[in-house]
Short mmCIF file of C-alpha atoms (C1' of nucleotides) in Angstrom, two decimals:
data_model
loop_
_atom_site.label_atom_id
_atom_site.label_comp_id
_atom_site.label_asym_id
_atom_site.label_seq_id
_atom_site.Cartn_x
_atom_site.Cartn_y
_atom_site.Cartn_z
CA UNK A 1 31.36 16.46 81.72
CA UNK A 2 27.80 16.89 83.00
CA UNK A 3 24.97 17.37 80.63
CA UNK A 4 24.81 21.28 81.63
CA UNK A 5 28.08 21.79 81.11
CA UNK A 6 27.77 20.15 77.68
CA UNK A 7 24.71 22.24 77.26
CA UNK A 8 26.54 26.04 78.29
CA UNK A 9 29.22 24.97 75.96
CA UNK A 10 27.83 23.28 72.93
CA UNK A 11 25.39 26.29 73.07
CA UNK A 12 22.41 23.48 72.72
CA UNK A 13 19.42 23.14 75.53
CA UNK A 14 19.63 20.15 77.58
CA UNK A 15 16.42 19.10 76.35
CA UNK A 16 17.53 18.80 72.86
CA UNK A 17 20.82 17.19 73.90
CA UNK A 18 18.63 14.24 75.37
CA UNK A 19 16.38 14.31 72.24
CA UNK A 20 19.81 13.90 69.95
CA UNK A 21 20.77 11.17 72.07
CA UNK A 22 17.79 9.76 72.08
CA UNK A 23 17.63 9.55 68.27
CA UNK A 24 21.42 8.52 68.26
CA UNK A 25 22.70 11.72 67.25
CA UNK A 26 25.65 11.32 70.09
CA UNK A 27 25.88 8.75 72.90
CA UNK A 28 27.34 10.32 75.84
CA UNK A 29 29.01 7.72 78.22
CA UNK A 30 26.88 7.34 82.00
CA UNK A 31 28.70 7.45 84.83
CA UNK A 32 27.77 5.30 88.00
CA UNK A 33 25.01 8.14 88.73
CA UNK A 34 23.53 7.24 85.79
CA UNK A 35 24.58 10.97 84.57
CA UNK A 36 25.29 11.12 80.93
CA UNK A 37 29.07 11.81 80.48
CA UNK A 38 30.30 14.15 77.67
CA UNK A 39 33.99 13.66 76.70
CA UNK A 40 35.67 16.55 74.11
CA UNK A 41 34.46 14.14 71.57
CA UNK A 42 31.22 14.41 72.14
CA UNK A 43 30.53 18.24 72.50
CA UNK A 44 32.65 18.55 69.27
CA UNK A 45 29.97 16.46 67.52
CA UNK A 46 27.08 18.71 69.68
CA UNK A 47 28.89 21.64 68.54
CA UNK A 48 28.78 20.60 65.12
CA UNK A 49 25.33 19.71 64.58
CA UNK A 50 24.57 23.56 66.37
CA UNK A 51 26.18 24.68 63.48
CA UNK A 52 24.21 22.84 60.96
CA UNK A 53 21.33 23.41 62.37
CA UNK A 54 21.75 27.20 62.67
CA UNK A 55 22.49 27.02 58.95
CA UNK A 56 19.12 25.32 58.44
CA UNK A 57 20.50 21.76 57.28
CA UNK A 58 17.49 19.62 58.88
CA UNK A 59 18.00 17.15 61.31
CA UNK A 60 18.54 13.83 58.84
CA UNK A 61 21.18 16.57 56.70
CA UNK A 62 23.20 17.03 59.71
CA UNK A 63 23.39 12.98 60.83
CA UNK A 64 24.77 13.01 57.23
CA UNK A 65 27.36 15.34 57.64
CA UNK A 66 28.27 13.96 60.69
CA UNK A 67 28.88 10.87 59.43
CA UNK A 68 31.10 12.46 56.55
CA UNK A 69 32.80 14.54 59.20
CA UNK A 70 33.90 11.04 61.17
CA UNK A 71 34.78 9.49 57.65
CA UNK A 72 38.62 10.09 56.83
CA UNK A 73 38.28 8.66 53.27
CA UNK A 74 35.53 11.19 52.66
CA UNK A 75 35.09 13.18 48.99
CA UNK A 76 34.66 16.72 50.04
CA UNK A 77 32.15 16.81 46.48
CA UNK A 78 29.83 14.83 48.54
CA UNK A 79 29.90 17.38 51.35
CA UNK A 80 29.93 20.16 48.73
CA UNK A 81 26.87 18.19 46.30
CA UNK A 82 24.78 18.42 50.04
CA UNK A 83 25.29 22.13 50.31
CA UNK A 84 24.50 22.90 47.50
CA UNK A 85 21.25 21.23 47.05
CA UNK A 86 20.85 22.91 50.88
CA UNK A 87 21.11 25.86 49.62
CA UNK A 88 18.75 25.96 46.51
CA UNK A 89 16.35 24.62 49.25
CA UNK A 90 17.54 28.46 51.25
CA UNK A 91 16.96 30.00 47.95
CA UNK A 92 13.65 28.93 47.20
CA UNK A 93 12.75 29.87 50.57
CA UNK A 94 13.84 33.34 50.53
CA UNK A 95 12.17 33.81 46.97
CA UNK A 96 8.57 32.44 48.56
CA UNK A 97 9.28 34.79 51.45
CA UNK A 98 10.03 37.90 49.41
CA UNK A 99 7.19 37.05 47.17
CA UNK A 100 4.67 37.53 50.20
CA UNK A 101 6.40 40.30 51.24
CA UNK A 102 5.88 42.03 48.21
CA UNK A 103 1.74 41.30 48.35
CA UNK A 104 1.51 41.50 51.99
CA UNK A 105 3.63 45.60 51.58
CA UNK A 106 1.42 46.09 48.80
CA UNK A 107 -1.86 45.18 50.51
CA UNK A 108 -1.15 47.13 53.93
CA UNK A 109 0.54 50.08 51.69
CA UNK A 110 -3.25 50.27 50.21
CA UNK A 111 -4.72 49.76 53.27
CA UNK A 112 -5.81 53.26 54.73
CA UNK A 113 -5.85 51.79 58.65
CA UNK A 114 -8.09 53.88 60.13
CA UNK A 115 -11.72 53.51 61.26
CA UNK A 116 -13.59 52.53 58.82
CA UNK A 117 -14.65 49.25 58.09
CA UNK A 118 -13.39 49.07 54.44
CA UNK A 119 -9.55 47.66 54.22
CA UNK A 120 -7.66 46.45 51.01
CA UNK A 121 -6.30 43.53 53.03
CA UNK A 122 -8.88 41.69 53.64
CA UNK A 123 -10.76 42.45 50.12
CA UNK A 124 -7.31 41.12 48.71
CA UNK A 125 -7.27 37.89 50.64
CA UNK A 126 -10.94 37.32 49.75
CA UNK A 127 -10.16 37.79 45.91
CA UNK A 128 -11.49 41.02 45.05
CA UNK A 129 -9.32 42.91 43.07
CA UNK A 130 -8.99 46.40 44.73
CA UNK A 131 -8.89 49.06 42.17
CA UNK A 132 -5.23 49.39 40.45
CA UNK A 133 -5.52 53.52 40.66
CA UNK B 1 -20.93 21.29 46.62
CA UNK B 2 -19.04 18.09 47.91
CA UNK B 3 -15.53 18.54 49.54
CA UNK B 4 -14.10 16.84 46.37
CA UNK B 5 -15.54 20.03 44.28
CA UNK B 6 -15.01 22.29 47.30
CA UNK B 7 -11.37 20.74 47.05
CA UNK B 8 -11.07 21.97 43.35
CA UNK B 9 -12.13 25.29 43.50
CA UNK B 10 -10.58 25.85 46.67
CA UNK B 11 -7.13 25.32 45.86
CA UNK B 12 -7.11 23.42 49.67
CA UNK B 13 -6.57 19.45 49.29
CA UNK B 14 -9.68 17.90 50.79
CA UNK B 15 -7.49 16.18 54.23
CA UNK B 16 -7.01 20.10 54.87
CA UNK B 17 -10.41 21.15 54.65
CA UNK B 18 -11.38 18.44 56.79
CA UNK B 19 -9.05 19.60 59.12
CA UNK B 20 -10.31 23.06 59.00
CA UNK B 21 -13.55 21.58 59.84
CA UNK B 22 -12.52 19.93 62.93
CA UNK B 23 -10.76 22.97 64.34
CA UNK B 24 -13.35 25.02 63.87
CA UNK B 25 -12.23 27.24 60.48
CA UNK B 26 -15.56 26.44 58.31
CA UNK B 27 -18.66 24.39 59.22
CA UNK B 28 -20.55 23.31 56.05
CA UNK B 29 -23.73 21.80 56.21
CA UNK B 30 -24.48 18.04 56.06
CA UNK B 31 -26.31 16.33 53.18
CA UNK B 32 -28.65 13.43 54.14
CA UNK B 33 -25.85 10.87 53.17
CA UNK B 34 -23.41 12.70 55.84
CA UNK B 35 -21.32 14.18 53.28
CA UNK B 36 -19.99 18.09 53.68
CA UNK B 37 -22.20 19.92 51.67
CA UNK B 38 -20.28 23.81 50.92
CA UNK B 39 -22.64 26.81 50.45
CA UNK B 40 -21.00 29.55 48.40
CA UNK B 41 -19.92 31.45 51.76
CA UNK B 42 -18.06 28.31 52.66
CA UNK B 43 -16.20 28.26 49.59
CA UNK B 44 -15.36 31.66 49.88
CA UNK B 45 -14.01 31.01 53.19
CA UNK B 46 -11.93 28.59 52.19
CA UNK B 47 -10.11 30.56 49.53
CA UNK B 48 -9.77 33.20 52.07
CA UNK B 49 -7.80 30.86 54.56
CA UNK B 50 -6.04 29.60 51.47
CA UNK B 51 -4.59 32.86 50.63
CA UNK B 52 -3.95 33.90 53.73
CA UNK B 53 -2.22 31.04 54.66
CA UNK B 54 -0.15 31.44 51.01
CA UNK B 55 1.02 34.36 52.33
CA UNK B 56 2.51 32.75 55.54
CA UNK B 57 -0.18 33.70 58.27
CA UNK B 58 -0.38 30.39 60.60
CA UNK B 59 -4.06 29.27 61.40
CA UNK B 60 -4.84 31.01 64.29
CA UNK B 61 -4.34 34.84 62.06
CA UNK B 62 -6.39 33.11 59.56
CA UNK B 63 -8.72 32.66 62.24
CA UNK B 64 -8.73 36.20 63.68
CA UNK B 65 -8.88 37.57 60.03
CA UNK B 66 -11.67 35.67 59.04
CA UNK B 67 -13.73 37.27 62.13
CA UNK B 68 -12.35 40.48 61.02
CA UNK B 69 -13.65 40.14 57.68
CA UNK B 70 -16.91 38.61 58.84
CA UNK B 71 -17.24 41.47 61.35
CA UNK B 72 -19.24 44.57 58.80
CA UNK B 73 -17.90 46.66 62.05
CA UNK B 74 -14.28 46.34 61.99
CA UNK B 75 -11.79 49.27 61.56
CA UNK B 76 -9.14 48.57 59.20
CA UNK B 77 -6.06 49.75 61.63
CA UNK B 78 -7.03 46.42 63.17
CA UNK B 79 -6.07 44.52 59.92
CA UNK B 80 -3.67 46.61 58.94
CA UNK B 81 -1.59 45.79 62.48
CA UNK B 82 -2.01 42.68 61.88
CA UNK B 83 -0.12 42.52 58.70
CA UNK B 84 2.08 44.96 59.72
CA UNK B 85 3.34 42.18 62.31
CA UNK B 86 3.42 39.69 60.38
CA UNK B 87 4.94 41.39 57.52
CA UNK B 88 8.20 42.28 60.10
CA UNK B 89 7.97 37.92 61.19
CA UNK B 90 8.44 37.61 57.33
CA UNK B 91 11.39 40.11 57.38
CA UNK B 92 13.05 38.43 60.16
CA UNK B 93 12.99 34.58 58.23
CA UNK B 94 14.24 36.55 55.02
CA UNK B 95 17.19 38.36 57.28
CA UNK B 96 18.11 34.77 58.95
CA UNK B 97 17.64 32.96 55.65
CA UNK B 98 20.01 35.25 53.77
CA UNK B 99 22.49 35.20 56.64
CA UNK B 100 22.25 31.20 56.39
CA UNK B 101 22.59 31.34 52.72
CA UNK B 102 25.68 34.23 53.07
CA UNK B 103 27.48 31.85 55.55
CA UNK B 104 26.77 28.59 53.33
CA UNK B 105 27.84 30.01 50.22
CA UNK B 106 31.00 31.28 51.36
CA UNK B 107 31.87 27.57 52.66
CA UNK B 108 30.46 26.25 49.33
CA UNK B 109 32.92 28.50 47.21
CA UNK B 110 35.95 27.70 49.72
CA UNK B 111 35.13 23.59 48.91
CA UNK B 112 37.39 22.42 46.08
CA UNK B 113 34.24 19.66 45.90
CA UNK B 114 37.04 16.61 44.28
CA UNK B 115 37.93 13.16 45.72
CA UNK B 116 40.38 14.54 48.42
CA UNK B 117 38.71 14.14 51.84
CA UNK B 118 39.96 17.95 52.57
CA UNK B 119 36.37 20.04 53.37
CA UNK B 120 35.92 23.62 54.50
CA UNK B 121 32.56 23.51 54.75
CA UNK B 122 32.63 20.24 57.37
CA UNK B 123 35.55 22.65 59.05
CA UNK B 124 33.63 25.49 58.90
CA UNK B 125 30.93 22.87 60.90
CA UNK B 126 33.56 21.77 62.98
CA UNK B 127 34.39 25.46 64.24
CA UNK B 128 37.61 25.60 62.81
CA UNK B 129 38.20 28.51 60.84
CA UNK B 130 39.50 28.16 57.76
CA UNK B 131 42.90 30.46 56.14
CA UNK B 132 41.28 33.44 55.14
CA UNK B 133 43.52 33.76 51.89
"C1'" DG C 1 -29.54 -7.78 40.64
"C1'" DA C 2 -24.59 -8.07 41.08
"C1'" DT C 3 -20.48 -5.76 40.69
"C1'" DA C 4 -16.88 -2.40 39.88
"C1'" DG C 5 -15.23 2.21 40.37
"C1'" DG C 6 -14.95 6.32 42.51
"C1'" DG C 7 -15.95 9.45 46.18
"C1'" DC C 8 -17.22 10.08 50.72
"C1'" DT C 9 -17.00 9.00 55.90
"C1'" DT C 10 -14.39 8.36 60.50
"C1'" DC C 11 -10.44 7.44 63.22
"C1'" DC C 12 -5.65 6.68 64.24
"C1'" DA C 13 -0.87 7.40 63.54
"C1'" DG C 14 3.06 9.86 61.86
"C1'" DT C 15 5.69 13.92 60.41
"C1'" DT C 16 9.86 17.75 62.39
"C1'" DG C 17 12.42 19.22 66.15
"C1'" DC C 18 12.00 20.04 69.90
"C1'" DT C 19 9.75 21.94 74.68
"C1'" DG C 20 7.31 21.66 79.14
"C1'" DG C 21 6.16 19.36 83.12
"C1'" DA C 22 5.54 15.65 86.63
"C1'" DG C 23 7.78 12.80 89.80
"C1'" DG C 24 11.82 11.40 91.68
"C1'" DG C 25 17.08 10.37 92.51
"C1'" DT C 26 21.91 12.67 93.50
"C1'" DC C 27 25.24 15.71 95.22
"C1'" DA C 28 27.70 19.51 97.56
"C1'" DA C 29 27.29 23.19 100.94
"C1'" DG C 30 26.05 25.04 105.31
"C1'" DC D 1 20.00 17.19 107.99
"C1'" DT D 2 18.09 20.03 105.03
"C1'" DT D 3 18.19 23.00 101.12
"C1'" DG D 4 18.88 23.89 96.44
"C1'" DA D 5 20.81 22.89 92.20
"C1'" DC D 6 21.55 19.44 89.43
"C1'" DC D 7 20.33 15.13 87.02
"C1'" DC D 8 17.17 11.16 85.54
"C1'" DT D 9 12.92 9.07 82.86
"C1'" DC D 10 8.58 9.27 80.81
"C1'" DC D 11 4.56 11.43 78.89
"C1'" DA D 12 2.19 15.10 76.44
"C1'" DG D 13 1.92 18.70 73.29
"C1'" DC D 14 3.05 22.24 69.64
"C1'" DA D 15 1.85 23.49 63.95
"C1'" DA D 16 -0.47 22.11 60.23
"C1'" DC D 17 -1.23 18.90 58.09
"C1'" DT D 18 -0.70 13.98 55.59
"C1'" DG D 19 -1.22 9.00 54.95
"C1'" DG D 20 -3.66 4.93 55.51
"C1'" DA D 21 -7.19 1.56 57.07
"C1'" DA D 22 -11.91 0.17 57.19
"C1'" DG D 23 -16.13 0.94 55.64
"C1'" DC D 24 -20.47 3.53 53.53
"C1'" DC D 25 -22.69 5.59 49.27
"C1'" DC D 26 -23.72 6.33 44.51
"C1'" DT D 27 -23.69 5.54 39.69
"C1'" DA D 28 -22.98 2.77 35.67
"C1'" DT D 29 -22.61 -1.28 33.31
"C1'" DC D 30 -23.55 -6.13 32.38
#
DNA sequence: GATAGGGCTTCCAGTTGCTGGAGGGTCAAG
DNA sequence: CTTGACCCTCCAGCAACTGGAAGCCCTATC
């Protein structure tokens, strides 16, 4: 199968098909074109890493879990011990987030937004304390 | 001040504020010895940037801000929209972070994690969907 | 005066994970 | 035979730094 093909149904851009193959991700046979050749194999591995990468395992993670996935002799607690750790790493993210969304919210919800000149956010951002009442 | 002091008080490790220099976020003086010499205002610019960047604005709305706070003119709706967008980017991340972490944790909890090479969560990867009960 | 250390300078390269574009070959249809 | 849709490679660039090399500068100590 052609690399669009691959592409419509691994639900992965060319572009970063190449780029996996290119850092040895998956090697697609060439045919005598010189087009890169996708057997089932292959888009089950390009399949797999779309998964893992929507779920925000990074790029290194997913070669990882590939290479668990190919391994028959596997432990699934190695699989699980990577998830895991993955997502405290989600965790801590969404805490950081919510913890500028609650500033940010509190900044604009003082922030009057009309015409004049003086605005909370920006006296926040420079350090100023805007009055608590 | 030198950029090792400017460093310090900033909170910003001195690669970045060179870096902020070269992309045209502060432009502190130069001592006879061609070190960065940082007024006051510079410093205060620099904890600006840091704080805005802390709460996840990329360089270029630290850039825009910083004109808006320099500006004595500026109406505060401009801010305010400002952070009002951003504020929604930051709702969107936490939204496909907690979906992530949803979707993860439910293959996590599925995982008996032992020695057997059995794995939901590399199933889960693989697009196979797992018994439900 | 020599030397050791720390801090400062510039410049170049690398990080992550792609994405865009130039320039050109291939293939099937009309 | 040409058109258009594919495919190929290679190079450059994005964000926002970060690390390191090579080399001044400044102060303190011997």
């Amino acid at each position: 199968m052609n690399i669009g093909n691959a592409s419509v149904k691994s639900g992965l851009p060319a572009k970063t098909i190449r780029y996996y193959e290119e850092i040895g991700l998956v090697s697609p046979d060439r045919s005598d074109n010189g087009y890169r050749d996708f057997s089932q194999d292959h888009l089950h591995k390009l399949s797999f890493v779309q998964r893992a990468r929507s779920l925000g395992f990074t790029i290194e993670e997913c070669r990882a879990l590939l290479s668990l996935y190919e391994d028959r002799d596997r432990a699934s607690s190695d699989v699980k011990t990577m998830a895991r750790a993955h997502l405290d790493q989600i965790g801590e993210k969404i805490e950081s987030l919510l913890a500028m969304q609650a500033t940010l919210s509190e900044l604009v919800k003082k922030c009057h937004g009309d015409n004049r000149p003086d605005c909370p956010i920006l006296d926040g951002l420079a350090g100023k304390q805007g009055k608590k009442a």
